[in-house]
Amino acid sequence: MRDNFRALRSALPTARIRFAVKASPQPEIIRLLADEGAEFDVASIGEIEQCLGLGVDPAVLCYGNPIKKATHIAAAYAAGVRRYAFDTESDLERIAEFAPNSEVECRFLASAPQSQTPFGTKFGCAPGEAVHLLVRARDLGLRVVGPYFHVGSQQLDPAAWRIGIEQAGAIAEALAVKDISVTAVNIGGGLPISYADPAPGTTELGEVIAAAMAESLPEHTELIVEPGRALVGNAGVVHAEVVSVRKAPDGRRWVYLDIGRYNGMAETENEYIAYRFETGRDGDPLEEAVVAGPTCDGDDVLYQRTRVLLPTTLQAGDPIRILDTGAYTASYSSVSFNGFPPLAVTVIGAERE
Ligand SMILES: Cc1ncc(COP(=O)(O)O)c(C=O)c1O
């Protein structure tokens, strides 16, 4: 994680790096990244309390979830949080009322290509609306930071950030006409990692982002980047076990694990993320397998269409490692669905810190 953080820092030396806590809200991770100088994107009062409980300065927290209750904004403000993101006028008005004089970023829906785990149109206003809302933010006595977009998680196309930054540049220009100077652009997360398929690296992304910033925004504009997956994804491994193997009536081999969609493998929904598997029998002949979780639920299948090759010799009781599972796994685990417990997390190496 430290290497990931430092690689991003050297790819974007002037950027403020804000870790999206939801990707892995582990105390050791939050402490390590705080020591490295990270800021934190928090999605809820729970995440705010988690960070504050670990000694993180509330000044470096941004309540980035555009969906929040007035009572939660008030609680965040009381806890010292002074940075908020929004994408609707009603949320903006709640921030003005319950978190007066705070910094605000307006999330717009960038015209970026679809990512591997897309948000669709759930978040973000139209770019033109962002101009209107940021003017309103100023008029409500809030401190305007600037436009904010997220190109969708595990975004494989570097052009997505160029497109978003160009749109942010147009918003900044329109705001300048209204005497509002954008202080920073938040380009969100979405930075990908390599799973079964390779992803563009941090250096390549950094070059595209830096070039687009230089092209589209005044030199003094700060850059905020908000990664989750790219900082923690390759730092985790899920240790699972094969519960059974069978040939189904359709002739396909099914491999059932003791964890599945509801125990951390949420991102296999729609087969969005193709994880890699490692077994003690690697090296034996391989054959395709459908990989499924243990619950009595038809949706608890990790891969039906994605081609997964596993050793023909694999059998019940074998350990199986699911690689690069440090992001969006343990924190996405359901609470005892079908009576199967959430993923337990063991942090290795923290004792050396
Ligand atoms: C507001 C916000 N910022 C940042 C992120 C991090 O995205 P990623 O893990 O793709 O970098 C997310 C992920 O859902 C998010 O919701």
mmCIF file of C-alpha atoms and ligand atoms in Angstrom:
data_model
loop_
_atom_site.group_PDB
_atom_site.id
_atom_site.type_symbol
_atom_site.label_atom_id
_atom_site.label_comp_id
_atom_site.label_asym_id
_atom_site.label_seq_id
_atom_site.Cartn_x
_atom_site.Cartn_y
_atom_site.Cartn_z
ATOM 1 C CA MET A 1 0.000 0.000 0.000
ATOM 2 C CA ARG A 2 2.817 2.332 0.821
ATOM 3 C CA ASP A 3 4.408 1.535 -2.554
ATOM 4 C CA ASN A 4 1.081 2.153 -4.294
ATOM 5 C CA PHE A 5 0.700 5.475 -2.522
ATOM 6 C CA ARG A 6 4.245 6.547 -3.357
ATOM 7 C CA ALA A 7 3.913 5.436 -6.992
ATOM 8 C CA LEU A 8 0.830 7.619 -7.334
ATOM 9 C CA ARG A 9 2.605 10.465 -5.580
ATOM 10 C CA SER A 10 5.496 10.286 -8.019
ATOM 11 C CA ALA A 11 3.135 10.025 -11.030
ATOM 12 C CA LEU A 12 1.179 13.096 -9.851
ATOM 13 C CA PRO A 13 3.647 14.953 -7.601
ATOM 14 C CA THR A 14 1.460 17.967 -6.849
ATOM 15 C CA ALA A 15 -1.843 16.106 -6.385
ATOM 16 C CA ARG A 16 -3.669 15.842 -3.097
ATOM 17 C CA ILE A 17 -4.320 12.111 -2.658
ATOM 18 C CA ARG A 18 -7.564 11.343 -0.882
ATOM 19 C CA PHE A 19 -8.112 7.681 -0.012
ATOM 20 C CA ALA A 20 -11.678 6.427 -0.470
ATOM 21 C CA VAL A 21 -12.098 4.711 2.898
ATOM 22 C CA LYS A 22 -14.911 2.446 1.642
ATOM 23 C CA ALA A 23 -12.408 0.436 -0.386
ATOM 24 C CA SER A 24 -10.930 -0.983 2.832
ATOM 25 C CA PRO A 25 -11.703 0.703 6.143
ATOM 26 C CA GLN A 26 -9.040 -1.204 8.064
ATOM 27 C CA PRO A 27 -7.471 0.734 10.957
ATOM 28 C CA GLU A 28 -3.916 -0.220 9.944
ATOM 29 C CA ILE A 29 -4.534 1.006 6.397
ATOM 30 C CA ILE A 30 -6.025 4.312 7.504
ATOM 31 C CA ARG A 31 -3.109 4.912 9.887
ATOM 32 C CA LEU A 32 -0.504 4.027 7.264
ATOM 33 C CA LEU A 33 -2.042 6.309 4.654
ATOM 34 C CA ALA A 34 -2.511 9.119 7.175
ATOM 35 C CA ASP A 35 1.216 8.864 7.967
ATOM 36 C CA GLU A 36 1.968 9.094 4.240
ATOM 37 C CA GLY A 37 0.049 12.364 4.073
ATOM 38 C CA ALA A 38 -3.233 11.156 2.562
ATOM 39 C CA GLU A 39 -6.568 12.891 2.884
ATOM 40 C CA PHE A 40 -9.696 10.735 3.237
ATOM 41 C CA ASP A 41 -12.959 10.492 1.334
ATOM 42 C CA VAL A 42 -15.641 9.355 3.773
ATOM 43 C CA ALA A 43 -19.100 8.137 2.815
ATOM 44 C CA SER A 44 -20.924 8.077 6.132
ATOM 45 C CA ILE A 45 -20.864 8.995 9.802
ATOM 46 C CA GLY A 46 -19.503 5.510 10.456
ATOM 47 C CA GLU A 47 -16.441 6.181 8.277
ATOM 48 C CA ILE A 48 -15.981 9.631 9.844
ATOM 49 C CA GLU A 49 -16.027 8.104 13.333
ATOM 50 C CA GLN A 50 -13.655 5.381 12.217
ATOM 51 C CA CYS A 51 -11.097 7.937 10.951
ATOM 52 C CA LEU A 52 -11.447 10.281 13.919
ATOM 53 C CA GLY A 53 -11.131 7.356 16.321
ATOM 54 C CA LEU A 54 -7.767 6.608 14.745
ATOM 55 C CA GLY A 55 -6.561 10.154 15.313
ATOM 56 C CA VAL A 56 -7.056 11.453 11.759
ATOM 57 C CA ASP A 57 -7.438 15.236 11.658
ATOM 58 C CA PRO A 58 -11.045 16.094 10.624
ATOM 59 C CA ALA A 59 -9.583 18.838 8.420
ATOM 60 C CA VAL A 60 -8.403 16.172 5.936
ATOM 61 C CA LEU A 61 -11.773 14.412 5.684
ATOM 62 C CA CYS A 62 -14.171 15.096 2.834
ATOM 63 C CA TYR A 63 -17.748 13.884 3.199
ATOM 64 C CA GLY A 64 -17.909 12.848 -0.439
ATOM 65 C CA ASN A 65 -21.164 10.942 -0.608
ATOM 66 C CA PRO A 66 -23.778 13.111 -2.342
ATOM 67 C CA ILE A 67 -26.526 11.139 -0.574
ATOM 68 C CA LYS A 68 -26.675 12.251 3.051
ATOM 69 C CA LYS A 69 -29.264 13.243 5.633
ATOM 70 C CA ALA A 70 -29.350 16.678 7.242
ATOM 71 C CA THR A 71 -28.694 15.054 10.629
ATOM 72 C CA HIS A 72 -25.565 13.398 9.259
ATOM 73 C CA ILE A 73 -24.264 16.653 7.789
ATOM 74 C CA ALA A 74 -24.810 18.302 11.174
ATOM 75 C CA ALA A 75 -23.020 15.447 12.949
ATOM 76 C CA ALA A 76 -20.099 15.620 10.507
ATOM 77 C CA TYR A 77 -19.859 19.379 11.009
ATOM 78 C CA ALA A 78 -19.939 18.962 14.789
ATOM 79 C CA ALA A 79 -17.081 16.465 14.408
ATOM 80 C CA GLY A 80 -15.026 19.092 12.578
ATOM 81 C CA VAL A 81 -15.580 18.049 8.936
ATOM 82 C CA ARG A 82 -15.445 21.100 6.665
ATOM 83 C CA ARG A 83 -15.303 19.529 3.192
ATOM 84 C CA TYR A 84 -18.383 18.229 1.396
ATOM 85 C CA ALA A 85 -19.359 17.035 -2.071
ATOM 86 C CA PHE A 86 -22.860 17.380 -3.500
ATOM 87 C CA ASP A 87 -24.717 16.972 -6.763
ATOM 88 C CA THR A 88 -28.181 18.382 -6.065
ATOM 89 C CA GLU A 89 -29.528 21.725 -4.988
ATOM 90 C CA SER A 90 -31.312 20.195 -1.994
ATOM 91 C CA ASP A 91 -28.112 18.593 -0.673
ATOM 92 C CA LEU A 92 -26.292 21.891 -1.241
ATOM 93 C CA GLU A 93 -28.913 23.754 0.779
ATOM 94 C CA ARG A 94 -28.616 21.221 3.598
ATOM 95 C CA ILE A 95 -24.833 21.675 3.605
ATOM 96 C CA ALA A 96 -25.246 25.472 3.713
ATOM 97 C CA GLU A 97 -27.621 25.160 6.649
ATOM 98 C CA PHE A 98 -25.884 22.472 8.693
ATOM 99 C CA ALA A 99 -22.233 22.939 7.684
ATOM 100 C CA PRO A 100 -21.983 26.698 7.094
ATOM 101 C CA ASN A 101 -18.895 28.180 5.488
ATOM 102 C CA SER A 102 -17.604 24.739 4.479
ATOM 103 C CA GLU A 103 -15.693 23.910 1.292
ATOM 104 C CA VAL A 104 -17.784 22.298 -1.431
ATOM 105 C CA GLU A 105 -17.118 20.303 -4.579
ATOM 106 C CA CYS A 106 -19.882 19.731 -7.118
ATOM 107 C CA ARG A 107 -19.992 16.280 -8.663
ATOM 108 C CA PHE A 108 -20.989 16.263 -12.316
ATOM 109 C CA LEU A 109 -21.577 13.316 -14.602
ATOM 110 C CA ALA A 110 -18.597 13.202 -16.953
ATOM 111 C CA SER A 111 -19.084 11.897 -20.504
ATOM 112 C CA ALA A 112 -16.466 9.232 -19.858
ATOM 113 C CA PRO A 113 -16.514 5.740 -21.364
ATOM 114 C CA GLN A 114 -18.054 3.071 -19.145
ATOM 115 C CA SER A 115 -15.755 1.521 -16.545
ATOM 116 C CA GLN A 116 -15.626 -2.135 -15.440
ATOM 117 C CA THR A 117 -17.800 -1.434 -12.363
ATOM 118 C CA PRO A 118 -19.834 1.572 -13.507
ATOM 119 C CA PHE A 119 -21.953 3.972 -11.426
ATOM 120 C CA GLY A 120 -24.313 4.567 -14.366
ATOM 121 C CA THR A 121 -26.215 7.802 -13.798
ATOM 122 C CA LYS A 122 -26.604 7.336 -10.042
ATOM 123 C CA PHE A 123 -24.337 10.303 -9.222
ATOM 124 C CA GLY A 124 -23.511 13.633 -10.745
ATOM 125 C CA CYS A 125 -25.462 16.535 -12.194
ATOM 126 C CA ALA A 126 -25.200 17.757 -15.781
ATOM 127 C CA PRO A 127 -22.056 19.892 -16.323
ATOM 128 C CA GLY A 128 -24.169 23.019 -16.994
ATOM 129 C CA GLU A 129 -26.058 22.430 -13.757
ATOM 130 C CA ALA A 130 -22.718 22.252 -11.893
ATOM 131 C CA VAL A 131 -22.024 25.860 -12.924
ATOM 132 C CA HIS A 132 -25.411 26.954 -11.615
ATOM 133 C CA LEU A 133 -25.000 24.990 -8.363
ATOM 134 C CA LEU A 134 -21.499 26.296 -7.637
ATOM 135 C CA VAL A 135 -22.700 29.879 -8.143
ATOM 136 C CA ARG A 136 -25.506 29.087 -5.720
ATOM 137 C CA ALA A 137 -22.977 27.601 -3.291
ATOM 138 C CA ARG A 138 -21.059 30.881 -3.292
ATOM 139 C CA ASP A 139 -24.304 32.806 -2.771
ATOM 140 C CA LEU A 140 -25.149 30.547 0.177
ATOM 141 C CA GLY A 141 -21.878 31.515 1.865
ATOM 142 C CA LEU A 142 -20.035 28.276 1.147
ATOM 143 C CA ARG A 143 -16.429 28.131 -0.046
ATOM 144 C CA VAL A 144 -16.377 26.912 -3.641
ATOM 145 C CA VAL A 145 -13.597 24.430 -4.379
ATOM 146 C CA GLY A 146 -14.635 23.351 -7.860
ATOM 147 C CA PRO A 147 -15.958 20.576 -10.082
ATOM 148 C CA TYR A 148 -15.639 16.933 -9.209
ATOM 149 C CA PHE A 149 -16.211 13.811 -11.310
ATOM 150 C CA HIS A 150 -15.655 10.080 -10.973
ATOM 151 C CA VAL A 151 -15.154 8.089 -14.157
ATOM 152 C CA GLY A 152 -16.408 4.821 -12.621
ATOM 153 C CA SER A 153 -14.376 2.266 -10.727
ATOM 154 C CA GLN A 154 -11.753 0.108 -12.474
ATOM 155 C CA GLN A 155 -11.688 2.477 -15.442
ATOM 156 C CA LEU A 156 -9.440 0.980 -18.112
ATOM 157 C CA ASP A 157 -9.473 3.880 -20.577
ATOM 158 C CA PRO A 158 -7.092 6.735 -19.636
ATOM 159 C CA ALA A 159 -9.033 9.021 -22.020
ATOM 160 C CA ALA A 160 -11.857 8.996 -19.443
ATOM 161 C CA TRP A 161 -9.882 11.403 -17.226
ATOM 162 C CA ARG A 162 -8.945 13.622 -20.164
ATOM 163 C CA ILE A 163 -12.635 13.946 -21.068
ATOM 164 C CA GLY A 164 -13.637 14.675 -17.455
ATOM 165 C CA ILE A 165 -10.851 17.246 -17.002
ATOM 166 C CA GLU A 166 -11.846 18.996 -20.244
ATOM 167 C CA GLN A 167 -15.417 19.204 -18.970
ATOM 168 C CA ALA A 168 -14.161 20.464 -15.588
ATOM 169 C CA GLY A 169 -12.153 23.101 -17.486
ATOM 170 C CA ALA A 170 -15.285 24.307 -19.260
ATOM 171 C CA ILE A 171 -17.092 24.529 -15.890
ATOM 172 C CA ALA A 172 -14.177 26.519 -14.434
ATOM 173 C CA GLU A 173 -14.284 28.914 -17.402
ATOM 174 C CA ALA A 174 -18.006 29.483 -16.990
ATOM 175 C CA LEU A 175 -17.481 30.128 -13.259
ATOM 176 C CA ALA A 176 -14.679 32.622 -13.943
ATOM 177 C CA VAL A 177 -17.217 34.707 -15.879
ATOM 178 C CA LYS A 178 -19.248 34.814 -12.638
ATOM 179 C CA ASP A 179 -16.158 35.872 -10.643
ATOM 180 C CA ILE A 180 -15.670 32.451 -9.079
ATOM 181 C CA SER A 181 -12.163 31.070 -9.187
ATOM 182 C CA VAL A 182 -11.986 27.288 -8.971
ATOM 183 C CA THR A 183 -9.279 26.321 -6.460
ATOM 184 C CA ALA A 184 -9.151 22.587 -7.227
ATOM 185 C CA VAL A 185 -10.560 19.913 -9.496
ATOM 186 C CA ASN A 186 -11.364 16.543 -7.969
ATOM 187 C CA ILE A 187 -10.872 13.830 -10.596
ATOM 188 C CA GLY A 188 -12.275 11.090 -8.346
ATOM 189 C CA GLY A 189 -11.040 7.530 -8.199
ATOM 190 C CA GLY A 190 -11.440 4.777 -10.748
ATOM 191 C CA LEU A 191 -7.706 4.134 -11.166
ATOM 192 C CA PRO A 192 -7.532 0.497 -12.188
ATOM 193 C CA ILE A 193 -5.359 -2.413 -11.138
ATOM 194 C CA SER A 194 -4.513 -5.558 -13.076
ATOM 195 C CA TYR A 195 -6.758 -8.521 -12.296
ATOM 196 C CA ALA A 196 -6.997 -11.396 -14.817
ATOM 197 C CA ASP A 197 -6.705 -8.703 -17.514
ATOM 198 C CA PRO A 198 -3.937 -6.100 -17.444
ATOM 199 C CA ALA A 199 -4.738 -2.459 -16.682
ATOM 200 C CA PRO A 200 -2.875 0.716 -17.621
ATOM 201 C CA GLY A 201 -0.283 1.673 -15.018
ATOM 202 C CA THR A 202 -0.086 4.658 -12.715
ATOM 203 C CA THR A 203 2.668 6.345 -14.765
ATOM 204 C CA GLU A 204 0.616 6.250 -17.972
ATOM 205 C CA LEU A 205 -2.465 7.571 -16.185
ATOM 206 C CA GLY A 206 -0.424 10.273 -14.470
ATOM 207 C CA GLU A 207 0.853 11.526 -17.834
ATOM 208 C CA VAL A 208 -2.645 11.704 -19.340
ATOM 209 C CA ILE A 209 -4.041 13.478 -16.258
ATOM 210 C CA ALA A 210 -1.167 15.975 -15.977
ATOM 211 C CA ALA A 211 -1.363 16.815 -19.689
ATOM 212 C CA ALA A 212 -5.142 17.329 -19.528
ATOM 213 C CA MET A 213 -4.833 19.531 -16.429
ATOM 214 C CA ALA A 214 -2.173 21.682 -18.112
ATOM 215 C CA GLU A 215 -4.334 21.968 -21.227
ATOM 216 C CA SER A 216 -7.715 22.684 -19.643
ATOM 217 C CA LEU A 217 -7.200 24.498 -16.335
ATOM 218 C CA PRO A 218 -5.266 27.514 -15.057
ATOM 219 C CA GLU A 219 -1.870 26.624 -13.637
ATOM 220 C CA HIS A 220 -2.782 27.430 -10.029
ATOM 221 C CA THR A 221 -5.627 24.868 -9.983
ATOM 222 C CA GLU A 222 -4.958 22.084 -7.495
ATOM 223 C CA LEU A 223 -5.584 18.468 -8.418
ATOM 224 C CA ILE A 224 -7.388 16.119 -6.036
ATOM 225 C CA VAL A 225 -7.374 12.407 -6.787
ATOM 226 C CA GLU A 226 -9.524 10.020 -4.794
ATOM 227 C CA PRO A 227 -8.388 6.439 -5.271
ATOM 228 C CA GLY A 228 -9.601 3.413 -3.382
ATOM 229 C CA ARG A 229 -8.820 0.311 -5.389
ATOM 230 C CA ALA A 230 -5.472 1.514 -6.737
ATOM 231 C CA LEU A 231 -4.065 1.929 -3.224
ATOM 232 C CA VAL A 232 -5.257 -1.281 -1.605
ATOM 233 C CA GLY A 233 -6.479 -3.738 -4.265
ATOM 234 C CA ASN A 234 -3.254 -5.630 -4.851
ATOM 235 C CA ALA A 235 -2.444 -5.731 -1.119
ATOM 236 C CA GLY A 236 -5.085 -8.316 -0.169
ATOM 237 C CA VAL A 237 -5.657 -12.044 -0.670
ATOM 238 C CA VAL A 238 -8.823 -13.954 0.196
ATOM 239 C CA HIS A 239 -8.053 -17.379 1.633
ATOM 240 C CA ALA A 240 -10.958 -19.653 0.750
ATOM 241 C CA GLU A 241 -11.575 -23.389 0.649
ATOM 242 C CA VAL A 242 -13.150 -25.668 -1.942
ATOM 243 C CA VAL A 243 -16.335 -27.139 -0.443
ATOM 244 C CA SER A 244 -17.212 -29.414 -3.333
ATOM 245 C CA VAL A 245 -16.706 -30.103 -7.020
ATOM 246 C CA ARG A 246 -19.326 -31.658 -9.267
ATOM 247 C CA LYS A 247 -20.321 -32.165 -12.896
ATOM 248 C CA ALA A 248 -23.743 -30.537 -13.372
ATOM 249 C CA PRO A 249 -26.424 -31.991 -15.705
ATOM 250 C CA ASP A 250 -25.282 -29.432 -18.301
ATOM 251 C CA GLY A 251 -21.901 -31.172 -18.328
ATOM 252 C CA ARG A 252 -20.027 -28.241 -16.789
ATOM 253 C CA ARG A 253 -17.723 -28.588 -13.817
ATOM 254 C CA TRP A 254 -18.854 -26.536 -10.832
ATOM 255 C CA VAL A 255 -16.431 -25.605 -8.066
ATOM 256 C CA TYR A 256 -18.119 -24.425 -4.858
ATOM 257 C CA LEU A 257 -16.138 -22.299 -2.421
ATOM 258 C CA ASP A 258 -16.821 -21.553 1.227
ATOM 259 C CA ILE A 259 -17.213 -17.847 0.422
ATOM 260 C CA GLY A 260 -18.964 -16.132 -2.452
ATOM 261 C CA ARG A 261 -20.959 -13.122 -3.594
ATOM 262 C CA TYR A 262 -22.212 -12.403 -0.074
ATOM 263 C CA ASN A 263 -18.905 -12.895 1.709
ATOM 264 C CA GLY A 264 -16.798 -10.307 0.010
ATOM 265 C CA MET A 265 -16.937 -11.247 -3.655
ATOM 266 C CA ALA A 266 -19.508 -8.522 -4.387
ATOM 267 C CA GLU A 267 -17.618 -7.260 -7.405
ATOM 268 C CA THR A 268 -18.159 -10.525 -9.246
ATOM 269 C CA GLU A 269 -21.729 -9.290 -9.759
ATOM 270 C CA ASN A 270 -22.276 -9.166 -13.524
ATOM 271 C CA GLU A 271 -18.796 -10.734 -13.627
ATOM 272 C CA TYR A 272 -17.383 -7.179 -13.512
ATOM 273 C CA ILE A 273 -14.088 -8.116 -11.889
ATOM 274 C CA ALA A 274 -12.279 -11.272 -13.011
ATOM 275 C CA TYR A 275 -10.104 -12.279 -10.069
ATOM 276 C CA ARG A 276 -7.196 -14.668 -10.383
ATOM 277 C CA PHE A 277 -7.093 -17.898 -8.376
ATOM 278 C CA GLU A 278 -4.139 -19.788 -6.946
ATOM 279 C CA THR A 279 -4.274 -23.338 -5.612
ATOM 280 C CA GLY A 280 -1.838 -25.857 -4.202
ATOM 281 C CA ARG A 281 -2.414 -27.938 -7.346
ATOM 282 C CA ASP A 282 -1.301 -25.306 -9.857
ATOM 283 C CA GLY A 283 0.817 -27.097 -12.467
ATOM 284 C CA ASP A 284 -1.688 -29.974 -12.834
ATOM 285 C CA PRO A 285 -3.790 -30.077 -16.044
ATOM 286 C CA LEU A 286 -6.401 -27.324 -16.255
ATOM 287 C CA GLU A 287 -10.072 -27.412 -17.151
ATOM 288 C CA GLU A 288 -12.786 -24.755 -17.217
ATOM 289 C CA ALA A 289 -14.939 -24.345 -14.131
ATOM 290 C CA VAL A 290 -18.002 -22.445 -13.008
ATOM 291 C CA VAL A 291 -17.064 -20.942 -9.636
ATOM 292 C CA ALA A 292 -19.821 -20.527 -7.059
ATOM 293 C CA GLY A 293 -20.308 -19.480 -3.455
ATOM 294 C CA PRO A 294 -21.808 -21.603 -0.674
ATOM 295 C CA THR A 295 -25.241 -20.037 -0.066
ATOM 296 C CA CYS A 296 -28.594 -21.457 -1.158
ATOM 297 C CA ASP A 297 -29.009 -18.559 -3.551
ATOM 298 C CA GLY A 298 -29.005 -18.797 -7.342
ATOM 299 C CA ASP A 299 -27.147 -15.486 -7.632
ATOM 300 C CA ASP A 300 -24.269 -16.690 -5.518
ATOM 301 C CA VAL A 301 -22.208 -17.661 -8.563
ATOM 302 C CA LEU A 302 -18.933 -15.866 -9.131
ATOM 303 C CA TYR A 303 -18.270 -16.815 -12.746
ATOM 304 C CA GLN A 304 -20.457 -18.572 -15.335
ATOM 305 C CA ARG A 305 -19.344 -16.699 -18.477
ATOM 306 C CA THR A 306 -15.820 -15.620 -17.510
ATOM 307 C CA ARG A 307 -13.408 -18.372 -18.516
ATOM 308 C CA VAL A 308 -11.879 -19.690 -15.289
ATOM 309 C CA LEU A 309 -9.334 -22.491 -15.612
ATOM 310 C CA LEU A 310 -8.694 -24.556 -12.494
ATOM 311 C CA PRO A 311 -6.727 -27.788 -11.967
ATOM 312 C CA THR A 312 -8.692 -30.941 -12.862
ATOM 313 C CA THR A 313 -7.376 -32.434 -9.614
ATOM 314 C CA LEU A 314 -8.993 -29.774 -7.408
ATOM 315 C CA GLN A 315 -11.123 -31.331 -4.693
ATOM 316 C CA ALA A 316 -13.136 -30.636 -1.551
ATOM 317 C CA GLY A 317 -10.984 -29.358 1.283
ATOM 318 C CA ASP A 318 -8.352 -27.744 -0.967
ATOM 319 C CA PRO A 319 -7.322 -24.208 -0.042
ATOM 320 C CA ILE A 320 -7.750 -21.648 -2.812
ATOM 321 C CA ARG A 321 -6.382 -18.107 -2.851
ATOM 322 C CA ILE A 322 -8.238 -15.300 -4.609
ATOM 323 C CA LEU A 323 -5.656 -12.684 -5.546
ATOM 324 C CA ASP A 324 -5.753 -8.867 -5.555
ATOM 325 C CA THR A 325 -8.760 -8.793 -3.274
ATOM 326 C CA GLY A 326 -7.697 -5.888 -1.065
ATOM 327 C CA ALA A 327 -10.429 -3.521 -2.322
ATOM 328 C CA TYR A 328 -14.203 -3.776 -1.973
ATOM 329 C CA THR A 329 -14.215 -7.230 -0.389
ATOM 330 C CA ALA A 330 -14.282 -7.468 3.414
ATOM 331 C CA SER A 331 -16.165 -4.167 3.719
ATOM 332 C CA TYR A 332 -18.742 -5.371 1.169
ATOM 333 C CA SER A 333 -19.357 -8.635 2.935
ATOM 334 C CA SER A 334 -22.972 -9.086 4.011
ATOM 335 C CA VAL A 335 -23.745 -9.634 7.661
ATOM 336 C CA SER A 336 -24.392 -13.317 7.977
ATOM 337 C CA PHE A 337 -26.444 -13.874 4.809
ATOM 338 C CA ASN A 338 -27.590 -17.530 5.048
ATOM 339 C CA GLY A 339 -25.680 -17.734 8.321
ATOM 340 C CA PHE A 340 -22.249 -17.471 6.671
ATOM 341 C CA PRO A 341 -20.079 -14.995 8.624
ATOM 342 C CA PRO A 342 -18.523 -11.901 7.025
ATOM 343 C CA LEU A 343 -14.903 -12.193 5.857
ATOM 344 C CA ALA A 344 -12.472 -11.933 8.739
ATOM 345 C CA VAL A 345 -9.489 -9.700 7.992
ATOM 346 C CA THR A 346 -5.925 -10.442 9.063
ATOM 347 C CA VAL A 347 -3.427 -7.643 8.528
ATOM 348 C CA ILE A 348 0.110 -8.915 7.992
ATOM 349 C CA GLY A 349 3.191 -6.754 8.475
ATOM 350 C CA ALA A 350 1.555 -3.979 10.503
ATOM 351 C CA GLU A 351 3.520 -5.059 13.584
ATOM 352 C CA ARG A 352 6.671 -3.878 11.801
ATOM 353 C CA GLU A 353 5.278 -0.348 11.435
HETATM 354 C C1 LIG B 1 -16.999 9.126 -3.915
HETATM 355 C C2 LIG B 1 -15.994 8.085 -4.265
HETATM 356 N N1 LIG B 1 -14.706 8.449 -4.395
HETATM 357 C C3 LIG B 1 -13.750 7.558 -4.683
HETATM 358 C C4 LIG B 1 -14.064 6.227 -4.867
HETATM 359 C C5 LIG B 1 -12.942 5.278 -5.139
HETATM 360 O O1 LIG B 1 -13.036 4.681 -6.377
HETATM 361 P P1 LIG B 1 -11.932 3.639 -6.853
HETATM 362 O O2 LIG B 1 -11.823 2.585 -5.840
HETATM 363 O O3 LIG B 1 -12.441 3.180 -8.158
HETATM 364 O O4 LIG B 1 -10.649 4.392 -6.981
HETATM 365 C C6 LIG B 1 -15.395 5.809 -4.787
HETATM 366 C C7 LIG B 1 -15.762 4.411 -5.017
HETATM 367 O O5 LIG B 1 -16.877 3.995 -5.007
HETATM 368 C C8 LIG B 1 -16.383 6.766 -4.464
HETATM 369 O O6 LIG B 1 -17.662 6.412 -4.299
#
